[in-house]
């Protein structure tokens, strides 16, 4: 049985995706996708979108390990990981996935707090007198 692997990242979330031929079951951290994402349709849509674009929803069983960040970051990291794994299945799937923007790692991260300031950009108020 062939196993396809992909790693996806978003913010501080990292998703390791393993895909194998199957019936379409998606398992996240040893729980069903609906259970893990608390039945939030927006997040479930993020996870399923690469499969829907390529019409492979019922062809693979997907096992995902994800950690770090919040639910939205994790769902988008999973989407990135599934997209990368699908390219290993068939190189011809690259074009539709790239057009949808699923192969680009969204590099936006939280900016760190600077010393002598309230936050990343916020300063303490200047007092003239």
PDB file of C-alpha atoms in Angstrom, residues 5-102:
ATOM      1  CA  UNK A   5       3.340  12.315   2.869  1.00  0.00           C
ATOM      2  CA  UNK A   6       3.046  16.100   3.057  1.00  0.00           C
ATOM      3  CA  UNK A   7       3.926  18.712   5.652  1.00  0.00           C
ATOM      4  CA  UNK A   8       1.939  21.947   5.942  1.00  0.00           C
ATOM      5  CA  UNK A   9       2.517  25.058   8.024  1.00  0.00           C
ATOM      6  CA  UNK A  10       0.592  28.201   8.946  1.00  0.00           C
ATOM      7  CA  UNK A  11       1.428  30.711  11.703  1.00  0.00           C
ATOM      8  CA  UNK A  12       2.755  28.457  14.498  1.00  0.00           C
ATOM      9  CA  UNK A  13       0.838  25.334  13.397  1.00  0.00           C
ATOM     10  CA  UNK A  14       2.543  22.335  11.805  1.00  0.00           C
ATOM     11  CA  UNK A  15       0.540  19.529  10.171  1.00  0.00           C
ATOM     12  CA  UNK A  16       2.061  16.200   9.124  1.00  0.00           C
ATOM     13  CA  UNK A  17      -0.220  14.473   6.627  1.00  0.00           C
ATOM     14  CA  UNK A  18      -0.173  10.790   5.561  1.00  0.00           C
ATOM     15  CA  UNK A  19      -2.483   9.685   2.743  1.00  0.00           C
ATOM     16  CA  UNK A  20      -3.213   6.163   1.556  1.00  0.00           C
ATOM     17  CA  UNK A  21      -5.762   4.582  -0.800  1.00  0.00           C
ATOM     18  CA  UNK A  22      -9.078   4.277   0.993  1.00  0.00           C
ATOM     19  CA  UNK A  23     -12.654   5.421   1.440  1.00  0.00           C
ATOM     20  CA  UNK A  24     -12.296   9.119   2.301  1.00  0.00           C
ATOM     21  CA  UNK A  25     -11.933   8.988   6.098  1.00  0.00           C
ATOM     22  CA  UNK A  26     -10.050  11.945   7.607  1.00  0.00           C
ATOM     23  CA  UNK A  27      -8.484  11.472  11.059  1.00  0.00           C
ATOM     24  CA  UNK A  28      -6.894  14.394  12.932  1.00  0.00           C
ATOM     25  CA  UNK A  29      -4.874  13.595  16.072  1.00  0.00           C
ATOM     26  CA  UNK A  30      -6.641  10.202  16.341  1.00  0.00           C
ATOM     27  CA  UNK A  31     -10.114  11.818  16.281  1.00  0.00           C
ATOM     28  CA  UNK A  32     -12.549  12.262  13.423  1.00  0.00           C
ATOM     29  CA  UNK A  33     -12.319  15.555  11.537  1.00  0.00           C
ATOM     30  CA  UNK A  34     -15.827  16.654  12.659  1.00  0.00           C
ATOM     31  CA  UNK A  35     -15.043  15.849  16.290  1.00  0.00           C
ATOM     32  CA  UNK A  36     -11.640  17.602  16.256  1.00  0.00           C
ATOM     33  CA  UNK A  37     -12.828  20.752  14.459  1.00  0.00           C
ATOM     34  CA  UNK A  38     -16.036  20.905  16.559  1.00  0.00           C
ATOM     35  CA  UNK A  39     -18.254  20.692  13.451  1.00  0.00           C
ATOM     36  CA  UNK A  40     -17.234  24.202  12.311  1.00  0.00           C
ATOM     37  CA  UNK A  41     -18.128  24.138   8.608  1.00  0.00           C
ATOM     38  CA  UNK A  42     -15.644  26.875   7.687  1.00  0.00           C
ATOM     39  CA  UNK A  43     -12.715  24.890   9.105  1.00  0.00           C
ATOM     40  CA  UNK A  44     -13.957  21.616   7.615  1.00  0.00           C
ATOM     41  CA  UNK A  45     -14.179  23.452   4.280  1.00  0.00           C
ATOM     42  CA  UNK A  46     -10.507  24.502   4.614  1.00  0.00           C
ATOM     43  CA  UNK A  47      -9.469  20.885   5.175  1.00  0.00           C
ATOM     44  CA  UNK A  48     -11.566  19.407   2.348  1.00  0.00           C
ATOM     45  CA  UNK A  49     -10.930  22.106  -0.276  1.00  0.00           C
ATOM     46  CA  UNK A  50      -7.831  20.535  -1.940  1.00  0.00           C
ATOM     47  CA  UNK A  51      -9.707  17.232  -2.276  1.00  0.00           C
ATOM     48  CA  UNK A  52     -12.793  18.950  -3.702  1.00  0.00           C
ATOM     49  CA  UNK A  53     -10.784  20.880  -6.313  1.00  0.00           C
ATOM     50  CA  UNK A  54      -9.072  17.678  -7.495  1.00  0.00           C
ATOM     51  CA  UNK A  55     -12.251  15.506  -7.216  1.00  0.00           C
ATOM     52  CA  UNK A  56     -10.484  12.969  -4.966  1.00  0.00           C
ATOM     53  CA  UNK A  57     -12.725  13.230  -1.874  1.00  0.00           C
ATOM     54  CA  UNK A  58     -13.532   9.499  -1.612  1.00  0.00           C
ATOM     55  CA  UNK A  59     -10.211   8.103  -2.885  1.00  0.00           C
ATOM     56  CA  UNK A  60      -7.892   8.485   0.122  1.00  0.00           C
ATOM     57  CA  UNK A  61      -7.838   7.870   3.851  1.00  0.00           C
ATOM     58  CA  UNK A  62      -5.959  10.753   5.480  1.00  0.00           C
ATOM     59  CA  UNK A  63      -4.158  10.578   8.830  1.00  0.00           C
ATOM     60  CA  UNK A  64      -3.045  13.933  10.227  1.00  0.00           C
ATOM     61  CA  UNK A  65      -0.889  14.931  13.196  1.00  0.00           C
ATOM     62  CA  UNK A  66      -1.169  18.648  13.927  1.00  0.00           C
ATOM     63  CA  UNK A  67       0.131  20.783  16.780  1.00  0.00           C
ATOM     64  CA  UNK A  68       0.680  24.444  17.637  1.00  0.00           C
ATOM     65  CA  UNK A  69      -1.522  27.468  17.063  1.00  0.00           C
ATOM     66  CA  UNK A  70      -5.306  27.636  17.079  1.00  0.00           C
ATOM     67  CA  UNK A  71      -8.001  25.861  15.120  1.00  0.00           C
ATOM     68  CA  UNK A  72      -7.939  28.189  12.096  1.00  0.00           C
ATOM     69  CA  UNK A  73      -4.151  28.045  11.742  1.00  0.00           C
ATOM     70  CA  UNK A  74      -4.259  24.275  12.147  1.00  0.00           C
ATOM     71  CA  UNK A  75      -6.985  23.869   9.509  1.00  0.00           C
ATOM     72  CA  UNK A  76      -4.996  25.979   7.030  1.00  0.00           C
ATOM     73  CA  UNK A  77      -1.807  24.026   7.822  1.00  0.00           C
ATOM     74  CA  UNK A  78      -3.711  20.798   7.136  1.00  0.00           C
ATOM     75  CA  UNK A  79      -4.909  22.213   3.802  1.00  0.00           C
ATOM     76  CA  UNK A  80      -1.298  23.015   2.885  1.00  0.00           C
ATOM     77  CA  UNK A  81      -0.131  19.532   3.900  1.00  0.00           C
ATOM     78  CA  UNK A  82      -2.887  17.728   1.973  1.00  0.00           C
ATOM     79  CA  UNK A  83      -2.091  19.805  -1.118  1.00  0.00           C
ATOM     80  CA  UNK A  84       1.578  18.853  -0.905  1.00  0.00           C
ATOM     81  CA  UNK A  85       0.702  15.171  -0.477  1.00  0.00           C
ATOM     82  CA  UNK A  86      -1.658  15.281  -3.488  1.00  0.00           C
ATOM     83  CA  UNK A  87       1.208  16.469  -5.692  1.00  0.00           C
ATOM     84  CA  UNK A  88       3.110  13.321  -4.707  1.00  0.00           C
ATOM     85  CA  UNK A  89       0.082  11.300  -5.854  1.00  0.00           C
ATOM     86  CA  UNK A  90      -0.042  12.952  -9.285  1.00  0.00           C
ATOM     87  CA  UNK A  91       2.155  15.793 -10.564  1.00  0.00           C
ATOM     88  CA  UNK A  92      -0.696  16.928 -12.885  1.00  0.00           C
ATOM     89  CA  UNK A  93      -2.673  18.083  -9.827  1.00  0.00           C
ATOM     90  CA  UNK A  94      -0.105  20.840  -9.278  1.00  0.00           C
ATOM     91  CA  UNK A  95      -1.763  23.327 -11.683  1.00  0.00           C
ATOM     92  CA  UNK A  96      -5.259  23.443 -10.090  1.00  0.00           C
ATOM     93  CA  UNK A  97      -3.836  23.450  -6.550  1.00  0.00           C
ATOM     94  CA  UNK A  98      -1.386  26.249  -7.370  1.00  0.00           C
ATOM     95  CA  UNK A  99      -4.129  28.298  -9.058  1.00  0.00           C
ATOM     96  CA  UNK A 100      -6.239  27.986  -5.891  1.00  0.00           C
ATOM     97  CA  UNK A 101      -3.245  29.146  -3.825  1.00  0.00           C
ATOM     98  CA  UNK A 102      -3.001  26.006  -1.690  1.00  0.00           C
TER      99      UNK A 102
END
